[in-house]
PDB file of C-alpha atoms in Angstrom:
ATOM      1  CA  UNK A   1      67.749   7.941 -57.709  1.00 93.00           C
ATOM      2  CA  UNK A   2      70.271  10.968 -58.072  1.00 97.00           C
ATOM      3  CA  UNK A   3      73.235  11.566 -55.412  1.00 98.00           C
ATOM      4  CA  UNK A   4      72.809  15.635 -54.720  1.00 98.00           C
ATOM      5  CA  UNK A   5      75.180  15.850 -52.081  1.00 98.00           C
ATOM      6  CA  UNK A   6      77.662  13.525 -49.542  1.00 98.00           C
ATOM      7  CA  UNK A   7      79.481  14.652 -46.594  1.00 98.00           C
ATOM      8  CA  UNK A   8      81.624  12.725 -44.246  1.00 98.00           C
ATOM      9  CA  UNK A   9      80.381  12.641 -40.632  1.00 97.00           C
ATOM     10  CA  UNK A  10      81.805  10.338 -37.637  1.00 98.00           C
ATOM     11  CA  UNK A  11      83.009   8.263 -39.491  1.00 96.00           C
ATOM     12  CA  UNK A  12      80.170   7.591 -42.437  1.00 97.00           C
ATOM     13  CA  UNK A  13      78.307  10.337 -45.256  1.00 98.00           C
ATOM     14  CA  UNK A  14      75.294  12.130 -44.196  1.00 98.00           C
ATOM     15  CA  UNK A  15      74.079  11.794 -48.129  1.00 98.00           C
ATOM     16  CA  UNK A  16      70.808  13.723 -49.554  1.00 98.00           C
ATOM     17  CA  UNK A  17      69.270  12.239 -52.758  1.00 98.00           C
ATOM     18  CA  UNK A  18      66.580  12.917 -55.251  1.00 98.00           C
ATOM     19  CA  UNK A  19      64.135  11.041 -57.083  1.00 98.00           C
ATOM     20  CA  UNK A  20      61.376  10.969 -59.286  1.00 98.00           C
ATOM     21  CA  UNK A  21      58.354   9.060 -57.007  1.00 98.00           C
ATOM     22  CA  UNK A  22      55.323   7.360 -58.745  1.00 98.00           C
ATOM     23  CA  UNK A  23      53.081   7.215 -55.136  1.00 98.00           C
ATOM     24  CA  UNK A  24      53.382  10.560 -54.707  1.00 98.00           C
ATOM     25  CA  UNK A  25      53.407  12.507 -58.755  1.00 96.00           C
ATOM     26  CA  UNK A  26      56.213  14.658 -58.081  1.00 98.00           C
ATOM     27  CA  UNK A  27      59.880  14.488 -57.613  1.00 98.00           C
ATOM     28  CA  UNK A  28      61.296  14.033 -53.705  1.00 98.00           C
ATOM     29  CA  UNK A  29      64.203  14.579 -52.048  1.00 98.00           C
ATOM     30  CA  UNK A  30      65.196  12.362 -49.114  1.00 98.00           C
ATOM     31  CA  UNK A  31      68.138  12.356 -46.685  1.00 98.00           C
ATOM     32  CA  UNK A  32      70.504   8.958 -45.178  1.00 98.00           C
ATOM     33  CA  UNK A  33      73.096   8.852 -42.466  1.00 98.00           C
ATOM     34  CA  UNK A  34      75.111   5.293 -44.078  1.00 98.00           C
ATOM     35  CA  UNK A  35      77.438   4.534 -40.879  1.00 97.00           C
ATOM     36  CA  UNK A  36      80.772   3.413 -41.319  1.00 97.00           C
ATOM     37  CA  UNK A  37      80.068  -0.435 -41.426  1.00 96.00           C
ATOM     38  CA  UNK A  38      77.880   0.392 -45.005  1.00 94.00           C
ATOM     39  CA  UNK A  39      81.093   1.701 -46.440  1.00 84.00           C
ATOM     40  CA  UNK A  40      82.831  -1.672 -45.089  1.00 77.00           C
ATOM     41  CA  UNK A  41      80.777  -4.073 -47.436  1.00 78.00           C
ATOM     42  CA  UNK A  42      77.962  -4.869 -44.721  1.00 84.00           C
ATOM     43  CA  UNK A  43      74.161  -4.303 -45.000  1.00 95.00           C
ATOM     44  CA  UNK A  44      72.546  -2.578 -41.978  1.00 98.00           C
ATOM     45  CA  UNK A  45      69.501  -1.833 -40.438  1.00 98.00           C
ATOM     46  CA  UNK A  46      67.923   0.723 -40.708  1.00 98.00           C
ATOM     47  CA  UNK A  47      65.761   3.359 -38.844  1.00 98.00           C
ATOM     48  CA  UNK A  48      63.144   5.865 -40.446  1.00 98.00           C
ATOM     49  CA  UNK A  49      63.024   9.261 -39.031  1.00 98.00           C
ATOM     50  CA  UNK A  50      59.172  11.014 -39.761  1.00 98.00           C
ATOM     51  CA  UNK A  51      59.752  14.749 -39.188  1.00 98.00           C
ATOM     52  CA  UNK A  52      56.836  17.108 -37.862  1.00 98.00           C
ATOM     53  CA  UNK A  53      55.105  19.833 -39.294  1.00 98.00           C
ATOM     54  CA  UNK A  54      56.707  22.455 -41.767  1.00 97.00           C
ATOM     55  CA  UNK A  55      60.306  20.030 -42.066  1.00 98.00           C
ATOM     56  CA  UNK A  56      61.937  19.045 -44.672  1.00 98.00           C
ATOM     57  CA  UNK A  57      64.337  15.799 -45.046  1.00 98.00           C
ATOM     58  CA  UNK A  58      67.346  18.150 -43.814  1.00 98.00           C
ATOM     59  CA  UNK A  59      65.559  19.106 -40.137  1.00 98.00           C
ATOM     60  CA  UNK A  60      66.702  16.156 -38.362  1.00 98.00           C
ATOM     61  CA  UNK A  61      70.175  15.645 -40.297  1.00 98.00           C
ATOM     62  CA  UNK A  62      70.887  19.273 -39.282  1.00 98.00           C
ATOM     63  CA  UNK A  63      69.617  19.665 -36.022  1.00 98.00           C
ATOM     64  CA  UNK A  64      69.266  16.252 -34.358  1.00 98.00           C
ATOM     65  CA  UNK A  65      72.837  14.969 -33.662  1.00 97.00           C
ATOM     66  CA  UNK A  66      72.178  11.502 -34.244  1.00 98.00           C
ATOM     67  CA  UNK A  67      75.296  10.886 -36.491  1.00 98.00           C
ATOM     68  CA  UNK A  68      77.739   9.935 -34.041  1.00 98.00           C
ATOM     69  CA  UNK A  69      75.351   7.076 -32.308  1.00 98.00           C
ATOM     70  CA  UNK A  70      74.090   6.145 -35.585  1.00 98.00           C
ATOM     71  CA  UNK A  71      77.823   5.320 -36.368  1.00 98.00           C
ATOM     72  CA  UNK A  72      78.680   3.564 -32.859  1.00 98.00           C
ATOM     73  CA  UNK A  73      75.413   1.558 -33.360  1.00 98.00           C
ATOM     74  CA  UNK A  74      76.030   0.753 -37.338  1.00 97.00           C
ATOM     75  CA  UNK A  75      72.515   1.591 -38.031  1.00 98.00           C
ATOM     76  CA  UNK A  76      71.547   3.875 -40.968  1.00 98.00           C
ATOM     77  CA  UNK A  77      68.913   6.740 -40.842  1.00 98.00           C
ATOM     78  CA  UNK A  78      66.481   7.522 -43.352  1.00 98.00           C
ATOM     79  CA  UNK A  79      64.771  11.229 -43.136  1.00 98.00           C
ATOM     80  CA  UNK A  80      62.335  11.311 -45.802  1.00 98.00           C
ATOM     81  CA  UNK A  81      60.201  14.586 -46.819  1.00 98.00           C
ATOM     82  CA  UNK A  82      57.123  15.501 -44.855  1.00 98.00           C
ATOM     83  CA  UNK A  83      55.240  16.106 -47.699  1.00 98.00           C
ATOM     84  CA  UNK A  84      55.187  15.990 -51.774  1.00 98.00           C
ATOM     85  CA  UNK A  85      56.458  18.612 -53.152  1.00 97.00           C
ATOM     86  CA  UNK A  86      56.563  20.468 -56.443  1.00 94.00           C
ATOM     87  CA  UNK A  87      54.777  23.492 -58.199  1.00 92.00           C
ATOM     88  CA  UNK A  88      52.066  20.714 -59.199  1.00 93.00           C
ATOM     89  CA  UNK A  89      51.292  19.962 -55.423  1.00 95.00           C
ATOM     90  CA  UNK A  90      48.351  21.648 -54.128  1.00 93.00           C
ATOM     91  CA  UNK A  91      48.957  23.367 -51.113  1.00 94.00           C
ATOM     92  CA  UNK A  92      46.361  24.927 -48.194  1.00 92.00           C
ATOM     93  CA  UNK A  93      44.666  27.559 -49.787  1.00 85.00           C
ATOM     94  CA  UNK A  94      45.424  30.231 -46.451  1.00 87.00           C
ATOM     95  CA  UNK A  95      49.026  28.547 -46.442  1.00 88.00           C
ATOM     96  CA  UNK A  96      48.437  27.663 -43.440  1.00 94.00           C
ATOM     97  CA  UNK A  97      51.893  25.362 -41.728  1.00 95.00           C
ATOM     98  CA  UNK A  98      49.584  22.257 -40.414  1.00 96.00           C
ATOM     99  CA  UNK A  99      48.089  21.530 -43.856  1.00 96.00           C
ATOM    100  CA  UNK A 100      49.107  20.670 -47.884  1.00 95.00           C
ATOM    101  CA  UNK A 101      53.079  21.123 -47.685  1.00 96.00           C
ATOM    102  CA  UNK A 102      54.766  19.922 -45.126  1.00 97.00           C
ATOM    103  CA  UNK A 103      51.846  18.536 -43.493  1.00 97.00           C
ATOM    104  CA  UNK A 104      51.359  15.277 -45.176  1.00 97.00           C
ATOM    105  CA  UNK A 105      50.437  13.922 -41.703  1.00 98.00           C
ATOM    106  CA  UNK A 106      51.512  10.461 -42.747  1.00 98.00           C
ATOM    107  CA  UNK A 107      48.167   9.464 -44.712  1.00 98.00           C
ATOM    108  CA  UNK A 108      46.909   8.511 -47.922  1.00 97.00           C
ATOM    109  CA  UNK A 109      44.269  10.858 -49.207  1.00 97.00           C
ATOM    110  CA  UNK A 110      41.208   9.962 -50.602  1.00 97.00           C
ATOM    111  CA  UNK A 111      39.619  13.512 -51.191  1.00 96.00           C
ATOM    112  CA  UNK A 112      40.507  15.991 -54.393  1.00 96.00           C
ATOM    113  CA  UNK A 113      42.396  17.544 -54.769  1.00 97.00           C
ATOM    114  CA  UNK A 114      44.795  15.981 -52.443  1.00 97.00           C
ATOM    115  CA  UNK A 115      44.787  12.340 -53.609  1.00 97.00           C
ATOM    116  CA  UNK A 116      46.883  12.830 -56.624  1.00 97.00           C
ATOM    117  CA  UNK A 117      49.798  13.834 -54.673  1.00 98.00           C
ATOM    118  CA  UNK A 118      49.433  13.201 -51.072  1.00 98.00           C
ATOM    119  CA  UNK A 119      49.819   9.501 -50.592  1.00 98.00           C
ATOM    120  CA  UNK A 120      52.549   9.797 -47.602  1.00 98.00           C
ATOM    121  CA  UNK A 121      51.298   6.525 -46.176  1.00 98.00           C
ATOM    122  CA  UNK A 122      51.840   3.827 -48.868  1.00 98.00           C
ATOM    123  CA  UNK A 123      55.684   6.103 -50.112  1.00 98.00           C
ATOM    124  CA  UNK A 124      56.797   5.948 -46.227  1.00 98.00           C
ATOM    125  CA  UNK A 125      55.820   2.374 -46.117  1.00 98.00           C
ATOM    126  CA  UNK A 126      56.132   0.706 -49.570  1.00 98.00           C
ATOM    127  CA  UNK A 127      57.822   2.776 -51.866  1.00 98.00           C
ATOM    128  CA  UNK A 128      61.271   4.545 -50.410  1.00 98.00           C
ATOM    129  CA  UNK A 129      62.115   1.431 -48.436  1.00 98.00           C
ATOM    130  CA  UNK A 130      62.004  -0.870 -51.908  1.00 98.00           C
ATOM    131  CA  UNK A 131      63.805   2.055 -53.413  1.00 98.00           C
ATOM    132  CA  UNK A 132      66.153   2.056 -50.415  1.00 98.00           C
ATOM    133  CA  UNK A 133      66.530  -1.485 -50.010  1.00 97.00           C
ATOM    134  CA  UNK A 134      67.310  -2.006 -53.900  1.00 96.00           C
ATOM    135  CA  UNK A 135      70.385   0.913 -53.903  1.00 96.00           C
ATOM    136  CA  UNK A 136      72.068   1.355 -50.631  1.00 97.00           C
ATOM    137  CA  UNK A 137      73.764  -0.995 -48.499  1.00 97.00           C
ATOM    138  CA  UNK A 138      71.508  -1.883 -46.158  1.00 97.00           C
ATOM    139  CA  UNK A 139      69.350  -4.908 -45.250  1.00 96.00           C
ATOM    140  CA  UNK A 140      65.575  -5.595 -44.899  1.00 96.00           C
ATOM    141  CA  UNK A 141      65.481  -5.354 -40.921  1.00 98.00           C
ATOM    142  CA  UNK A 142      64.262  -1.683 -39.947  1.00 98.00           C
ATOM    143  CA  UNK A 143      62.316   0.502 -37.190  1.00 98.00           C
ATOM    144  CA  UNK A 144      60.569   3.899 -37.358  1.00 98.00           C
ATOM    145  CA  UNK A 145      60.467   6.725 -35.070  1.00 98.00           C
ATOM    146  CA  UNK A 146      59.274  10.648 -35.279  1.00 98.00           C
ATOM    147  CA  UNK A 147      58.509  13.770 -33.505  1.00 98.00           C
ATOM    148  CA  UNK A 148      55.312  15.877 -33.418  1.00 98.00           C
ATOM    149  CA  UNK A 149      53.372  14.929 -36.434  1.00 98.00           C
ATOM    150  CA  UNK A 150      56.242  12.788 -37.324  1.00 98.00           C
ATOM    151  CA  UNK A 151      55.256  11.024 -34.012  1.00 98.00           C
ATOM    152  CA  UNK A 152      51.724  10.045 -34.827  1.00 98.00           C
ATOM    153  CA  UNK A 153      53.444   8.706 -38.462  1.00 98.00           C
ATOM    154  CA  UNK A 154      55.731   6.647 -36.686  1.00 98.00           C
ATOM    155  CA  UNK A 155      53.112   5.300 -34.142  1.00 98.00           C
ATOM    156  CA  UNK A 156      50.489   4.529 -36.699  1.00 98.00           C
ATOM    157  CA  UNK A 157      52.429   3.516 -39.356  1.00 98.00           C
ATOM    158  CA  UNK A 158      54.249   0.872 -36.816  1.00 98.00           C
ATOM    159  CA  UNK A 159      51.235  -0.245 -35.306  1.00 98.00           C
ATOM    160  CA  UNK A 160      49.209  -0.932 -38.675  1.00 98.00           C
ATOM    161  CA  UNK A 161      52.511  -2.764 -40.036  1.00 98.00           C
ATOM    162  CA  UNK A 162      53.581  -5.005 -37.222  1.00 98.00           C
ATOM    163  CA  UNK A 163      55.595  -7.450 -39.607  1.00 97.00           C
ATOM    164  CA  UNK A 164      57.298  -4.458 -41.561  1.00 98.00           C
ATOM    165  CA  UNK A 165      59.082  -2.911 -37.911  1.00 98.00           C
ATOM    166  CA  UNK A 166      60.951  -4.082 -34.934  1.00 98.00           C
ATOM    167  CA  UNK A 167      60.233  -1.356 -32.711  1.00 98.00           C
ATOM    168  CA  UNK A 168      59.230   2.251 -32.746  1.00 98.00           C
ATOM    169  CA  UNK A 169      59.577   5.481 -30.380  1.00 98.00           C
ATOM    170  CA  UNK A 170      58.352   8.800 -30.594  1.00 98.00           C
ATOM    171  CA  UNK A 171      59.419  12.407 -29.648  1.00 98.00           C
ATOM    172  CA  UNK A 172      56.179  14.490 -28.329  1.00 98.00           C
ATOM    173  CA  UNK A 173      53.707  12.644 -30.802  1.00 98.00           C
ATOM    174  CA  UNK A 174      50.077  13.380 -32.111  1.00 98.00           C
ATOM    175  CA  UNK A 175      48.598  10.206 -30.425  1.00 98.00           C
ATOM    176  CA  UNK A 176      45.319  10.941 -31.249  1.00 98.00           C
ATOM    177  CA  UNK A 177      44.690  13.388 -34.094  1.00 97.00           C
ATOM    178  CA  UNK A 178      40.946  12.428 -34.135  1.00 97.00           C
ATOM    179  CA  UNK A 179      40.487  14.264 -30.660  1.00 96.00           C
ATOM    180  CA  UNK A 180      43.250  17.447 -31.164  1.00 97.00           C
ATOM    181  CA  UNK A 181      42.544  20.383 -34.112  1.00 97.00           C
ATOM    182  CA  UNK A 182      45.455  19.479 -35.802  1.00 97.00           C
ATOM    183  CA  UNK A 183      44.263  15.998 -36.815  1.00 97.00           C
ATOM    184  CA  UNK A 184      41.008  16.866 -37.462  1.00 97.00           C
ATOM    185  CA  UNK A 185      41.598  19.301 -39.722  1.00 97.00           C
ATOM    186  CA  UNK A 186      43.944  17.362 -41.685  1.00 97.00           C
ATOM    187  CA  UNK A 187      42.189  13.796 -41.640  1.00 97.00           C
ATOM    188  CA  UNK A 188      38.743  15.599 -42.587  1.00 97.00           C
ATOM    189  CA  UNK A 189      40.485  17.329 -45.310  1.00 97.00           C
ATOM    190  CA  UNK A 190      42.618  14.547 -46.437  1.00 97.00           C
ATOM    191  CA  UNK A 191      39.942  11.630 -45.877  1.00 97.00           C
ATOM    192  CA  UNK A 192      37.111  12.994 -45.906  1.00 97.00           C
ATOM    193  CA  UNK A 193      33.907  12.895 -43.065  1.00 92.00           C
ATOM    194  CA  UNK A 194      33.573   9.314 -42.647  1.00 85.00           C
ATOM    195  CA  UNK A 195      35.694   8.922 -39.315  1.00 85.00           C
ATOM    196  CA  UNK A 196      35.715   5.058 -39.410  1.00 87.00           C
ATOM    197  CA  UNK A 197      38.128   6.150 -41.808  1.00 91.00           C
ATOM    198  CA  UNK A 198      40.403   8.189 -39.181  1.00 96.00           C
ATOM    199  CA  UNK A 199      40.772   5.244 -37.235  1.00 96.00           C
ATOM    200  CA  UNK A 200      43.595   3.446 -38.741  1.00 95.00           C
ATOM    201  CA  UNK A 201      45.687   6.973 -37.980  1.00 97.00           C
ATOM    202  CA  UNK A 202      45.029   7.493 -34.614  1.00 98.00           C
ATOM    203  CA  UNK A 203      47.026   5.479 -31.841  1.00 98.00           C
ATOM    204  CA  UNK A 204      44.903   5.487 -29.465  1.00 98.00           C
ATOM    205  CA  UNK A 205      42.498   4.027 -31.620  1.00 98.00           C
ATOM    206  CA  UNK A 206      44.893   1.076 -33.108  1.00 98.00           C
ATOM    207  CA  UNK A 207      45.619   0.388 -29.171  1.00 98.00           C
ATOM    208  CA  UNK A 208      42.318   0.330 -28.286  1.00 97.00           C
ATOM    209  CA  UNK A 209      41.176  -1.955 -30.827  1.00 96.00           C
ATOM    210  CA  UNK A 210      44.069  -4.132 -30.166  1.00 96.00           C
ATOM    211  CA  UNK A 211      46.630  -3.578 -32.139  1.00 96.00           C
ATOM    212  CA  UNK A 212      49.663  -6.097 -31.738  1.00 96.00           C
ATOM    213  CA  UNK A 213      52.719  -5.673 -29.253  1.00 96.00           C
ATOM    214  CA  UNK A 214      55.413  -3.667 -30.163  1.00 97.00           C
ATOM    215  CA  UNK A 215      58.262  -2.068 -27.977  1.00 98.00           C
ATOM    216  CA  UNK A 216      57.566   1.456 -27.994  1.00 98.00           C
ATOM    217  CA  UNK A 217      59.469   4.232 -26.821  1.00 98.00           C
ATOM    218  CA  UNK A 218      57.473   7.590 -26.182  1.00 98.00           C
ATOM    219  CA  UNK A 219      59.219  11.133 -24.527  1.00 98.00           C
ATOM    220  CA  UNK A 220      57.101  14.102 -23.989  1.00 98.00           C
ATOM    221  CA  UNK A 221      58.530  17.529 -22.878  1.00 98.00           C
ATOM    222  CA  UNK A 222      56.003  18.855 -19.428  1.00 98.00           C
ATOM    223  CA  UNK A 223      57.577  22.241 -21.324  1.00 98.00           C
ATOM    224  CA  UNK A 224      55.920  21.501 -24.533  1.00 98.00           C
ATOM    225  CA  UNK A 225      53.288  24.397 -25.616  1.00 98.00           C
ATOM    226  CA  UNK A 226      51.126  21.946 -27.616  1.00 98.00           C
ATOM    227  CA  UNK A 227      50.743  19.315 -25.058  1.00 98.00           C
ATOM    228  CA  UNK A 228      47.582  20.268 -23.625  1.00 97.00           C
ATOM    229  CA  UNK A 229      45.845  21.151 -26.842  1.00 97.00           C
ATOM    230  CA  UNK A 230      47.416  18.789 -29.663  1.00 98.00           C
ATOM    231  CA  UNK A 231      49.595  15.895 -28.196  1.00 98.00           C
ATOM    232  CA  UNK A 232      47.143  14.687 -25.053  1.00 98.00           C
ATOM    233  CA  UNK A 233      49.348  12.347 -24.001  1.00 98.00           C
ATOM    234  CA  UNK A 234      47.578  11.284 -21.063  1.00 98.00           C
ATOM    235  CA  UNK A 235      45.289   9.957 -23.629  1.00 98.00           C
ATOM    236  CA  UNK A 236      47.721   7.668 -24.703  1.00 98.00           C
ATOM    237  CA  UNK A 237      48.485   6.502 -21.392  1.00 97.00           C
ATOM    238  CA  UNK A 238      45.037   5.840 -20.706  1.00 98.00           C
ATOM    239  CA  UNK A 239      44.613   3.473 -23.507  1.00 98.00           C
ATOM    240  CA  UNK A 240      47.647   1.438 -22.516  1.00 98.00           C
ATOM    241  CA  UNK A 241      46.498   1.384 -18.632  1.00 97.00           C
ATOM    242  CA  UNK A 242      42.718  -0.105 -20.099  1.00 97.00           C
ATOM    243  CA  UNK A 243      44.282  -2.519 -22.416  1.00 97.00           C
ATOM    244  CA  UNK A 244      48.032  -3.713 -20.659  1.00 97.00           C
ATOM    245  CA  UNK A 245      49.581  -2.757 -24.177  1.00 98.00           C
ATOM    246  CA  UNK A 246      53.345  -2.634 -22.551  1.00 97.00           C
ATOM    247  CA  UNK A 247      54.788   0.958 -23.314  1.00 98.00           C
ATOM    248  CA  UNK A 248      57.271   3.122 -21.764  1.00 98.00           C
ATOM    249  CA  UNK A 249      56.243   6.601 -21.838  1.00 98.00           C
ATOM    250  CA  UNK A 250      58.748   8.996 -20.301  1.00 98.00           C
ATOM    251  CA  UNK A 251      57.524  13.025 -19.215  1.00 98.00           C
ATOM    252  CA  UNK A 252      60.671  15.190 -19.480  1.00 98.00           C
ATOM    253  CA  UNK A 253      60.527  18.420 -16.680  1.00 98.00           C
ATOM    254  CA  UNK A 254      61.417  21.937 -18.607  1.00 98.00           C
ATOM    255  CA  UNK A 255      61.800  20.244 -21.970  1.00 98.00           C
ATOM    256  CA  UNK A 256      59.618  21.872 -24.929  1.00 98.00           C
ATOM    257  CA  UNK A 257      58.354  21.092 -27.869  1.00 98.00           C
ATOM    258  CA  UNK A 258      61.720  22.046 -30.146  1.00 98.00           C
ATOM    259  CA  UNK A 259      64.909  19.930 -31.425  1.00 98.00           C
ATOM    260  CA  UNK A 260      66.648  21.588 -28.402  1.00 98.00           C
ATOM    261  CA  UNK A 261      64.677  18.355 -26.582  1.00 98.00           C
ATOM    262  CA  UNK A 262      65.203  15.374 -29.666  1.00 98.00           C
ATOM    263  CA  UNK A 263      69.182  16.173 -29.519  1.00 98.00           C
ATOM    264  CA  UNK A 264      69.155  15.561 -25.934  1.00 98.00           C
ATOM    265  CA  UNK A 265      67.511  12.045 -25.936  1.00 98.00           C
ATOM    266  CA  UNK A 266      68.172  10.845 -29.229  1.00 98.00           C
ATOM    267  CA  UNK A 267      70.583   8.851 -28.002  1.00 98.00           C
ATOM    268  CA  UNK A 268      68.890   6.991 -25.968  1.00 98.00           C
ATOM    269  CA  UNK A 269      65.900   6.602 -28.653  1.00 98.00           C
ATOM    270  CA  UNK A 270      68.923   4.949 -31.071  1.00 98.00           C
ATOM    271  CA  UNK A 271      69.990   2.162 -28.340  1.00 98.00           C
ATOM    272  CA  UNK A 272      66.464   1.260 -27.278  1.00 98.00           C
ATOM    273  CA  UNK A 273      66.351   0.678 -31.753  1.00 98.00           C
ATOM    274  CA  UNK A 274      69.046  -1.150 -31.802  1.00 98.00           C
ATOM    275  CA  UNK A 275      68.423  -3.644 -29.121  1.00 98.00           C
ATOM    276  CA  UNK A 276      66.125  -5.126 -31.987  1.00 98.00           C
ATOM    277  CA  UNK A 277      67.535  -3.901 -34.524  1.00 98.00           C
ATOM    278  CA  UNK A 278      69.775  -7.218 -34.761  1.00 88.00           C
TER     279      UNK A 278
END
C-alpha cells in the first residue's frame, strides 16, 4: 500500500493511497479522512463511503465536506474506487457512464468478460477493510453509507453482512435495481439472466425476504431527476410498511440528485453513524 498524497484538514490528513488488489486484477487507488484522534495513538471507527456512477475515490473527499464532522466525531472515512481500473479492465463497449468503469454497481460478476476484474462486492467487503484494518490506525468497528449507485452498495452490502456493520444510510439510493434500467442492465450484464441471482443486490428484495434489523438512514431529494425512473423510492417504503423493518426515510423538497444535496446533510448522516459507532 503506497502513500500518493496527505493533506492536513480540520485537524487530521485527507490521505489518497494506491495499491496493487488481488480481488479485483488491477491496481486501485483509494482515499481516507484519519481524524485527529488517529494521529493521537487511538484506533477509530470507521465509515465506508460507496460513490455513484462515473466517481472516483476523490468525488466525495472533494465535494462532500465531511472532514470537519469526521474530525469532531473521531471517525475515519474510507472512499474507495467505484470500479477497477486499468488499461486491462474491460470497459462498456458504447462507453456508456452506467456500465464497465465506474459502474461496478457493487457486485461480483460471474459473466466474461467482466469476472476477471469486476469483483466490487467481495474488495468493498473483504479485501480493503483487512488491508485497512492491518495499516492504519483504526479499529475493527465500522458502518457503510453511499449515494446513487453507491446507495444500493451500501444498502445491500449492509443488509447481506449484518455482523460486518453497525448501521448504514444512504443518499438517493438504487433500492431496487432489479425493477429500474440501470440495474438491469448492469446485473444482466454482470450476472447473467438467472435473476434469483439479482436478489442478493436488490434491497427491496433482502427486506422482503427478511433480512435482519439494522438502523438505516435513507434521504431522497423530491428534486432528484432520476427518482421516478431509477431510485423508486416509494418502493422501498413499501417493503418496510409490509414487513415493520424500522427505517427512517427522509424526502428532501427542491433537493436534486447532485453533491450540492450530500454536503448539506452529511452531517447529520455522520452523527446518526456515530451513535453506534462506539
Amino acid at each position: 500500500m503506497k502513500l500518493l498524497s496527505s493533506v492536513q484538514c480540520f485537524g487530521g490528513l485527507q490521505n489518497q493511497y494506491e495499491h496493487a488488489s488481488e480481488t479485483l486484477n488491477c491496481t486501485m487507488q483509494f482515499s481516507v479522512y484519519l481524524p485527529p484522534q488517529a494521529q493521537a495513538g487511538h484506533k477509530v471507527p470507521v465509515a465506508y463511503w460507496l460513490s455513484g456512477l462515473t466517481c472516483t475515490d476523490q468525488n466525495f473527499a472533494t465535494k462532500a465536506g465531511a472532514q470537519r464532522v469526521a474530525s469532531e466525531l473521531g471517525i475515519a472515512v474510507v472512499m474507495p474506487d467505484t470500479s477497477p481500473r486499468g488499461k486491462d479492465v474491460p470497459d462498456d463497449a458504447d462507453k456508456s457512464y452506467d456500465f464497465g468503469l465506474g459502474a461496478g454497481f457493487y457486485v461480483d460478476a460471474t459473466e466474461a468478460p467482466w469476472s476477471t476484474h469486476y469483483k466490487m462486492y467481495s474488495y468493498i467487503v473483504e479485501e480493503l477493510p483487512a488491508l485497512i484494518e492491518a495499516a492504519l490506525p483504526v479499529s475493527q468497528l465500522k458502518s457503510v453509507f453511499g449515494h446513487s449507485m453507491g446507495g444500493h452498495g451500501a444498502l445491500t452490502i449492509a443488509l447481506n453482512n449484518p455482523d460486518r456493520y453497525v448501521c448504514v444510510s444512504a443518499f438517493s439510493p438504487i433500492v431496487s435495481p432489479i425493477q429500474c434500467p440501470w440495474g438491469q442492465k448492469a446485473l444482466g450484464l454482470y450476472l447473467g439472466d438467472n435473476q434469483a441471482a439479482w436478489q442478493r443486490h436488490d434491497t427491496v428484495a433482502l427486506i422482503r425476504s427478511g433480512a435482519s434489523q439494522l438502523p438505516m438512514l435513507v434521504d431522497q431529494g423530491l428534486a432528484d431527476n432520476f427518482l421516478v425512473t431509477q431510485l423508486k423510492t416509494e418502493l422501498l417504503g413499501a417493503a418496510l410498511q409490509e414487513t415493520g423493518y424500522k427505517a427512517e426515510v427522509r424526502y428532501q423538497a427542491g433537493y436534486d440528485h447532485s453533491y450540492y444535496f450530500i454536503a448539506t446533510f452529511i452531517e447529520d448522516h455522520l452523527r446518526f453513524h456515530a451513535k453506534y459507532l462506539k
